[in-house]
Every structure is written in structure tokens, then in C-alpha cells.
PDB file of C-alpha atoms and ligand atoms in Angstrom:
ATOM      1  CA  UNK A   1     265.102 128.653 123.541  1.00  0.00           C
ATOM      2  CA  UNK A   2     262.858 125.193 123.839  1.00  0.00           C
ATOM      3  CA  UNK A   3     261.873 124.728 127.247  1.00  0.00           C
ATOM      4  CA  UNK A   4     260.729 121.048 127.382  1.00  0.00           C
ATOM      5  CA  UNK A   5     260.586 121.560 131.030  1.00  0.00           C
ATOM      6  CA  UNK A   6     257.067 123.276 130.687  1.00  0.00           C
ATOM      7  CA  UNK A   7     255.768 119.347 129.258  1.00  0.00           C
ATOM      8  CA  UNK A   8     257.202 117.270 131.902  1.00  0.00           C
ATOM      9  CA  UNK A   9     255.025 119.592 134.904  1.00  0.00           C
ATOM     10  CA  UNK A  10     252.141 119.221 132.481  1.00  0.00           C
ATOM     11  CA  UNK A  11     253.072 115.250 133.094  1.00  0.00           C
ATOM     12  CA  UNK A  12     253.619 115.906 136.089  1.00  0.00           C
ATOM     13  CA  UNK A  13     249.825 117.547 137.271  1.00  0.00           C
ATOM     14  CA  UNK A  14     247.981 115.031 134.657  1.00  0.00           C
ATOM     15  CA  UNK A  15     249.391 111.959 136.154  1.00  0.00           C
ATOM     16  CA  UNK A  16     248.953 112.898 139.456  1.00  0.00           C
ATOM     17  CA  UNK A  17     245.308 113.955 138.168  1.00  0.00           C
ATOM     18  CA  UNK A  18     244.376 110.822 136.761  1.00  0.00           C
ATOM     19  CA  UNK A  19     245.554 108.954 139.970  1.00  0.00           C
ATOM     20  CA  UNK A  20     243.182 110.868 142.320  1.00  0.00           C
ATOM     21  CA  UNK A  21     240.417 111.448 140.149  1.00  0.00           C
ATOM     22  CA  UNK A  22     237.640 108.660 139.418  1.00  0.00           C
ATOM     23  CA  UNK A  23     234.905 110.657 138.407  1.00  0.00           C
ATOM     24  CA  UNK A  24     234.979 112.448 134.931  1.00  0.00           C
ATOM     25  CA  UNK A  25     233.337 115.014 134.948  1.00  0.00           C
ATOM     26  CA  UNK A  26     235.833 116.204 137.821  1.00  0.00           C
ATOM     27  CA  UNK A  27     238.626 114.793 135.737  1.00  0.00           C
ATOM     28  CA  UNK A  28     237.778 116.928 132.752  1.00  0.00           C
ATOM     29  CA  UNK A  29     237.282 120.101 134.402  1.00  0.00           C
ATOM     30  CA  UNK A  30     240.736 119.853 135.931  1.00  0.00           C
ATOM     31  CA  UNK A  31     242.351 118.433 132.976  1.00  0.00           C
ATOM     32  CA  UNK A  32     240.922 121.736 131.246  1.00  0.00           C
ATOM     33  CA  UNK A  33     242.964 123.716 133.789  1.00  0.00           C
ATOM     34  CA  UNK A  34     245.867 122.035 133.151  1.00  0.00           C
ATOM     35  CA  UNK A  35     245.800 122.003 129.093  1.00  0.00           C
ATOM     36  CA  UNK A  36     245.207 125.468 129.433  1.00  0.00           C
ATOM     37  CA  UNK A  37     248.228 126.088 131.111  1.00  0.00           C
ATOM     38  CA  UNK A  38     250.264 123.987 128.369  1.00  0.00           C
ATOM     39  CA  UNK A  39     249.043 125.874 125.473  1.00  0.00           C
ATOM     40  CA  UNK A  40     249.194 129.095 126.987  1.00  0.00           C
ATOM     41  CA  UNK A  41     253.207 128.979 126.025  1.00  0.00           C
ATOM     42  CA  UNK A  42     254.044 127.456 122.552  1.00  0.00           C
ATOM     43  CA  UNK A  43     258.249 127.370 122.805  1.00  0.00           C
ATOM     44  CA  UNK A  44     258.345 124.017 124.684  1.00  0.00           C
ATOM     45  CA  UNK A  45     257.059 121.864 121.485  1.00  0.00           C
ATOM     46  CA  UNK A  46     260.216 120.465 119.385  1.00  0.00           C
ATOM     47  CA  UNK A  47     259.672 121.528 115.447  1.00  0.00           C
ATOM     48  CA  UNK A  48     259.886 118.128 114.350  1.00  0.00           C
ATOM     49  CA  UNK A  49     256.787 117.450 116.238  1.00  0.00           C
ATOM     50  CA  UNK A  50     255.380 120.538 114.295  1.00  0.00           C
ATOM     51  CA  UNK A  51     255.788 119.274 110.826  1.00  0.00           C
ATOM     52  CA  UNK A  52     253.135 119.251 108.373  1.00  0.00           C
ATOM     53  CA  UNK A  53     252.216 116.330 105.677  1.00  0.00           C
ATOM     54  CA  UNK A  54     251.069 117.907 102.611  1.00  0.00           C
ATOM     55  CA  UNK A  55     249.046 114.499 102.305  1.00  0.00           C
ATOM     56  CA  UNK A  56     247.288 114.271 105.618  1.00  0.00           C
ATOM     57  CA  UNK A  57     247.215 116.146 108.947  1.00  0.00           C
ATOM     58  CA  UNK A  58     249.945 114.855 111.861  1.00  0.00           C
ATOM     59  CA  UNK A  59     249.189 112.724 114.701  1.00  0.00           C
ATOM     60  CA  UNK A  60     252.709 112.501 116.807  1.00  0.00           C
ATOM     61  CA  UNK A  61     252.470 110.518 119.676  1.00  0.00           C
ATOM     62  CA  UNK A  62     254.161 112.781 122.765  1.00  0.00           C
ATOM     63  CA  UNK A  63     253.701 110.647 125.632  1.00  0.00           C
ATOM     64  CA  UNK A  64     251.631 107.533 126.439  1.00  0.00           C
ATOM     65  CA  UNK A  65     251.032 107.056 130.193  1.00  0.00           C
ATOM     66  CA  UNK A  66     252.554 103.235 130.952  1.00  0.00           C
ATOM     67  CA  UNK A  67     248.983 102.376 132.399  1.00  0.00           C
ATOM     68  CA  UNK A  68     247.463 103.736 129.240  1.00  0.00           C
ATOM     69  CA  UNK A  69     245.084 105.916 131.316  1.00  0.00           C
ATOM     70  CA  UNK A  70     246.134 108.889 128.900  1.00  0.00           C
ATOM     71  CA  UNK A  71     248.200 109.885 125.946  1.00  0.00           C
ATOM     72  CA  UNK A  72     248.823 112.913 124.147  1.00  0.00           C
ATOM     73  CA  UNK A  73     249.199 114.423 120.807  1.00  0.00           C
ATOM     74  CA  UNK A  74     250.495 117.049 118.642  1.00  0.00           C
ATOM     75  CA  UNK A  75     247.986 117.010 115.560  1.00  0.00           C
ATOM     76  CA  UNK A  76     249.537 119.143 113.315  1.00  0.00           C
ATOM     77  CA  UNK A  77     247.282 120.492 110.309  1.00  0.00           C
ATOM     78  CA  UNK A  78     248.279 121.556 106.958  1.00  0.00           C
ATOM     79  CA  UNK A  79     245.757 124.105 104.835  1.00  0.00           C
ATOM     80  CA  UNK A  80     242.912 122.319 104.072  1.00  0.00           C
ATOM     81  CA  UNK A  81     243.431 119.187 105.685  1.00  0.00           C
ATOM     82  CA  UNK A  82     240.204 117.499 107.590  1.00  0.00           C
ATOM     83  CA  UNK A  83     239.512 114.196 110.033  1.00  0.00           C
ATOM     84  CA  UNK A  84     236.584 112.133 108.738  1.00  0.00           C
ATOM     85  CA  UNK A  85     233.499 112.589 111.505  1.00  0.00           C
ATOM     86  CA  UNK A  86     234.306 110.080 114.557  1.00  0.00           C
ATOM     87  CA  UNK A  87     234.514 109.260 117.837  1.00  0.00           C
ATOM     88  CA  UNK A  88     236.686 108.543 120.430  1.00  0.00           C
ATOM     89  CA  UNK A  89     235.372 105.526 122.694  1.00  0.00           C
ATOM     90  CA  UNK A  90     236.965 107.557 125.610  1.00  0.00           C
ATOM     91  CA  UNK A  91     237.431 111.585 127.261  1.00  0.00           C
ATOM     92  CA  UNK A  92     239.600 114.606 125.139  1.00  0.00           C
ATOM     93  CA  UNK A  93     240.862 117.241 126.045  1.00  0.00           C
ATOM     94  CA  UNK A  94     241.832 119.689 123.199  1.00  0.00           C
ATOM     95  CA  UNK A  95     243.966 122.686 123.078  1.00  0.00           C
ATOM     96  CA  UNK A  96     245.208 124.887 120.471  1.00  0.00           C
ATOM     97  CA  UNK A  97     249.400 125.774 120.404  1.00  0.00           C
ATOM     98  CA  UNK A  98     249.178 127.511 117.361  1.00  0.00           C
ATOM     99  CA  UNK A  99     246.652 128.657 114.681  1.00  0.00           C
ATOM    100  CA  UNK A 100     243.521 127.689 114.961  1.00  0.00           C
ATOM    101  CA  UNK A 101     241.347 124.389 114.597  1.00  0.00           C
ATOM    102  CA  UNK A 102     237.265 124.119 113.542  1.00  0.00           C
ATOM    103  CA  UNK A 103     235.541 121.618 115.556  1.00  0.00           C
ATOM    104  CA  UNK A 104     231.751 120.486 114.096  1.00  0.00           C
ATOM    105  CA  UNK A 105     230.102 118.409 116.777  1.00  0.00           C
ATOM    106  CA  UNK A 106     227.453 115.856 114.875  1.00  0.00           C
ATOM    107  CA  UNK A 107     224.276 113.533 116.253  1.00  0.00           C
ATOM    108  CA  UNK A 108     223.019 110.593 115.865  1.00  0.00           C
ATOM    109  CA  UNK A 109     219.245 111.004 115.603  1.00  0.00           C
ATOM    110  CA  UNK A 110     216.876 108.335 114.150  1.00  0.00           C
ATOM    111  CA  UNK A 111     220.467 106.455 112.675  1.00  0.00           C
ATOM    112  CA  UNK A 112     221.202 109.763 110.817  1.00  0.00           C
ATOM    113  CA  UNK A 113     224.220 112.081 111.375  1.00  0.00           C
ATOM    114  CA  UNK A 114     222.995 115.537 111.920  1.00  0.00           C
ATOM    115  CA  UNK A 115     225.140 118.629 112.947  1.00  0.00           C
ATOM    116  CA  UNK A 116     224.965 119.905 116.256  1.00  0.00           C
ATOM    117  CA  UNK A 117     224.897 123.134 116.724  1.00  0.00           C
ATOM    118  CA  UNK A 118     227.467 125.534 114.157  1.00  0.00           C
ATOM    119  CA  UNK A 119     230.863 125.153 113.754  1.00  0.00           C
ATOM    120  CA  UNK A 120     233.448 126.086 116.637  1.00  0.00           C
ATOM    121  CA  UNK A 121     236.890 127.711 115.931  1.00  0.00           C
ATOM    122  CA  UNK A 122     239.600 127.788 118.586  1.00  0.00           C
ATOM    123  CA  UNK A 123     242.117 130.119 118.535  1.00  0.00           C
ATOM    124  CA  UNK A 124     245.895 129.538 120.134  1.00  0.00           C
ATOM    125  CA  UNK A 125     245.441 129.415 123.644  1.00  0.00           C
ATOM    126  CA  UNK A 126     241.982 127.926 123.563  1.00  0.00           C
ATOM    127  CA  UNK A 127     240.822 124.751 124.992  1.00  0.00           C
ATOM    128  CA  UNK A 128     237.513 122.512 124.267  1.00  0.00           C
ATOM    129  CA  UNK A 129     236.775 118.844 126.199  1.00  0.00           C
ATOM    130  CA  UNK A 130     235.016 116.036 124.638  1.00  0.00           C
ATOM    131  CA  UNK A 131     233.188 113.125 126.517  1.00  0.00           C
ATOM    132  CA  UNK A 132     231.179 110.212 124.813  1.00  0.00           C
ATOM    133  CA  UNK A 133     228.703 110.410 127.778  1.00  0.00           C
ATOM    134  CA  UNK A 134     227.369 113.957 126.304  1.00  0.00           C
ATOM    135  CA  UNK A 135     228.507 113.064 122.846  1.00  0.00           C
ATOM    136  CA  UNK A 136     231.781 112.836 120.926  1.00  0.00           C
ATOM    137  CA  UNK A 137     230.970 112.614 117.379  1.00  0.00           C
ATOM    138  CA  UNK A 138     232.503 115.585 115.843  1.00  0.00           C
ATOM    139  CA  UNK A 139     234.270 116.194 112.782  1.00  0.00           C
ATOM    140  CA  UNK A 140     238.033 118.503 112.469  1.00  0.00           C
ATOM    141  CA  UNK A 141     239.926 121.035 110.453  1.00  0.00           C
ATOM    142  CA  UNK A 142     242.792 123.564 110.058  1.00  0.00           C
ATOM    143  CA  UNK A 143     241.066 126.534 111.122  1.00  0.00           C
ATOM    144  CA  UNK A 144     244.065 128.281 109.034  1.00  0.00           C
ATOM    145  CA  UNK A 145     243.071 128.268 104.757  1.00  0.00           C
ATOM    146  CA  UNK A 146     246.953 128.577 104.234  1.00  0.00           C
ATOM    147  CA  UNK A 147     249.050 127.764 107.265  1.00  0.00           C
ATOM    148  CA  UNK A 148     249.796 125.374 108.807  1.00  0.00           C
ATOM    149  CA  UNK A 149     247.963 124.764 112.520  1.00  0.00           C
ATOM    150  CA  UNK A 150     249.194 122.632 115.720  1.00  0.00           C
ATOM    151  CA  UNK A 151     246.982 121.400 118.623  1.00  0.00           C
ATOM    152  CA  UNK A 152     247.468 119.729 121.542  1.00  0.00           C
ATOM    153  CA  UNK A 153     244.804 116.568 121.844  1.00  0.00           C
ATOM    154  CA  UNK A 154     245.133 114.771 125.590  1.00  0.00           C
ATOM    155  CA  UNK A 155     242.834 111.419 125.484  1.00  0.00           C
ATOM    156  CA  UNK A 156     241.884 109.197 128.449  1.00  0.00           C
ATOM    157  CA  UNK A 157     243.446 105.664 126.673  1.00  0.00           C
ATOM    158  CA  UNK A 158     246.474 104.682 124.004  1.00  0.00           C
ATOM    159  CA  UNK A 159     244.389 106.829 121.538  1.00  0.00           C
ATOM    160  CA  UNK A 160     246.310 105.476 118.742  1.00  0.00           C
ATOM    161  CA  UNK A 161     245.247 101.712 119.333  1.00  0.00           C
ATOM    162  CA  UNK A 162     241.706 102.480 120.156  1.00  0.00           C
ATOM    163  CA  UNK A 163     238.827 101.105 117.884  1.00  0.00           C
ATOM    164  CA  UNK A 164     236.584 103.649 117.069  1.00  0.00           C
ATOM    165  CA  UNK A 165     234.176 104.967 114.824  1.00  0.00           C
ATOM    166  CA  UNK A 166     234.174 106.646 111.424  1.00  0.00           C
ATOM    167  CA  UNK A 167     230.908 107.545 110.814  1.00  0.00           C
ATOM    168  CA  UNK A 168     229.145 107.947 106.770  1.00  0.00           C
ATOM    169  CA  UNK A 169     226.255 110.714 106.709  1.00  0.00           C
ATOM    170  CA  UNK A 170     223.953 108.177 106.442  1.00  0.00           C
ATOM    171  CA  UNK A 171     224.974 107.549 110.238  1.00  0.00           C
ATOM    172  CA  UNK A 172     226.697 103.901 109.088  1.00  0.00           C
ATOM    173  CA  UNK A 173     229.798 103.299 110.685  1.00  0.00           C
ATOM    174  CA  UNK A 174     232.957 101.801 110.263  1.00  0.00           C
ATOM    175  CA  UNK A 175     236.186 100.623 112.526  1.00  0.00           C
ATOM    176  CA  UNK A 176     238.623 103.400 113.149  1.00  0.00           C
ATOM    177  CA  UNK A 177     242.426 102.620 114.242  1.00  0.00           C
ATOM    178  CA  UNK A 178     243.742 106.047 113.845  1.00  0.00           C
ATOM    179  CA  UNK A 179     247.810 104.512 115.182  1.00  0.00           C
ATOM    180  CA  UNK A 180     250.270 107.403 115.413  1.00  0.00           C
ATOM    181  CA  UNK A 181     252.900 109.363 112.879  1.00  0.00           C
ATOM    182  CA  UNK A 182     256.644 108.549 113.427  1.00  0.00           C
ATOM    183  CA  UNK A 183     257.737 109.930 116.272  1.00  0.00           C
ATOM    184  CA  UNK A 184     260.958 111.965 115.671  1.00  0.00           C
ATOM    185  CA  UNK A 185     262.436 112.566 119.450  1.00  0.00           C
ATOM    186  CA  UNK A 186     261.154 110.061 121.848  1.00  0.00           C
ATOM    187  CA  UNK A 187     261.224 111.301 125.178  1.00  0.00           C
ATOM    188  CA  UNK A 188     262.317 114.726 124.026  1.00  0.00           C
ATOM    189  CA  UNK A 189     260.677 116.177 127.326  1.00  0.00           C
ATOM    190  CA  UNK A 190     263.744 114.757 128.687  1.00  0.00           C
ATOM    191  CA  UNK A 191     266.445 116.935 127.265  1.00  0.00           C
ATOM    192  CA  UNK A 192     268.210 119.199 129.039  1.00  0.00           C
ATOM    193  CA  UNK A 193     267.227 123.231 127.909  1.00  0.00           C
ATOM    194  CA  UNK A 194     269.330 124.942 125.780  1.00  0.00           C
TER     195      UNK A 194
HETATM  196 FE1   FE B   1     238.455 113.903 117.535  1.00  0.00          FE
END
């Protein structure tokens, strides 16, 4: 049984989150606590919004906020598949719904890239945040070599029409629209549960 009813309270807390709370480094700590408690159940996700691309990884759109103060997204991963290194101009909050996802966090030092620190895998359940005031640069993958993986990516803007950053390893960058996948079931958070 889908139980879409589990996405419209995590609506429900994040908007009333994002009304109350200015700073962001509050913001992010809370929005932690509320990812965490939409990933800790993965039956409320339709499958369409869990389909892989054997050309590219997923980004479904799930639900923009009208004042564009957040938006959130199913990225769904098939084996192999990878995000360029990039940034996001704006807060994430990331949380795995099934599989797992490798997350390598880069620097810019002297106008190189340079990794920082190893490699992080997140398991289902888990939950990382991302803020371009201690650095956002990172770099993605399926944490799964032959399944598929889906995560859960909550952004503080339309992350779809944001310009961004794709960054060489020579540290050179270039402008990043990353737009959205069609969306199969608008508003499916809407449906009544069966
Ligand atoms: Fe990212």
C-alpha cells in the first residue's frame, strides 16, 4: 500500500520550517530532522518517480514550494551513473530512500579542485546537508555497482532553474541548469491511499 500521506506532513513541517526559520544553520539542522523522518519509510514514493534512465541518473521534480523557498527531488540512480562535480548556489538536504549514494566533497584551493576529505556512502535511511557557506562542491554516484538507487534531495530554491556551477579539475567552471525529468504524477501526494 502507497501512503502518500507520509509526503504531504513532510510538506507540511518543511513549509512551516522555512516560514519561521531565517537563520540556516538552524534551518538545516531541523530540516535534517525532518528528512530523516521521510526516508526512514520508503512505501510513500510512487514507482514512476523511481524509474531509472539507462542514459543518465533521474531528477523528478516532487514539489516546488510556490515562493520557491524549496523544492524537492527524487534522484534516482542507475549502476554506474555519476553527476559532474558542482554546486548548488543555495542549502541541501540529502537523504537516502533506497540503496545507497557516494558523496565526494571537493575544494577550491589556489583555483584547483582538490578532494576533501574521502568519499562518503549513505546507506537507506541516512541523511547528509550541504551549505555553500562551508562548501558545496561535491561530486555524486550510485553507491549500488548494479542496482538501481533513489534519494531524496530537498534544496532551498527552484533547484531545477538555478545557475550553477560545473566545475573541470583544473577548477574552471562552467554554467549549470540542471531543469528537471518529466514528471509522471503531478501532485501525486494528493491521492487518496489505497
Ligand atoms: Fe549536488
Amino acid at each position: 500500500m502507497l501512503r502518500p500521506a507520509r509526503f504531504r506532513v513532510f510538506l507540511r513541517e518543511l513549509s512551516a520550517l522555512v516560514e519561521r526559520e531565517a537563520d540556516e544553520y538552524v534551518l538545516l539542522s531541523q530540516a535534517r530532522s525532518v528528512v530523516t523522518e521521510l526516508v526512514a519509510h520508503d512505501d510513500w514514493l510512487p514507482p514512476d518517480y523511481q524509474q531509472p534512465d539507462p542514459n543518465r541518473y533521474q531528477q523528478y521534480l516532487l514539489y516546488c514550494d510556490p515562493q520557491e523557498r524549496f523544492s524537492v527531488v527524487s534522484f534516482v540512480w542507475g549502476p554506474g551513473q555519476s553527476t559532474p562535480v558542482h554546486n548548488h548556489e543555495t542549502w541541501g538536504v540529502i537523504g537516502i530512500l533506497s540503496g545507497a549514494e557516494i558523496s565526494q566533497r571537493f575544494r577550491l584551493s589556489e583555483g584547483a579542485l582538490t578532494a576533501d576529505g574521502p568519499p562518503v556512502i549513505l546507506h537507506a535511511g541516512d541523511v547528509e546537508t550541504l551549505s555553500p557557506t562551508t562548501g558545496d562542491i561535491h561530486q555524486v554516484r550510485n553507491g549500488l555497482e548494479t542496482e538501481p538507487s533513489v534519494t531524496i534531495h530537498v534544496y532551498g530554491a527552484d533547484i531545477g532553474s538555478v545557475c550553477r556551477s560545473i566545475f573541470a579539475t583544473d577548477g574552471t567552471r562552467r554554467p549549470f541548469i540542471s531543469r528537471y525529468a518529466y514528471c509522471p504524477l503531478p501532485n501525486f501526494w494528493l491521492a487518496d491511499e489505497n
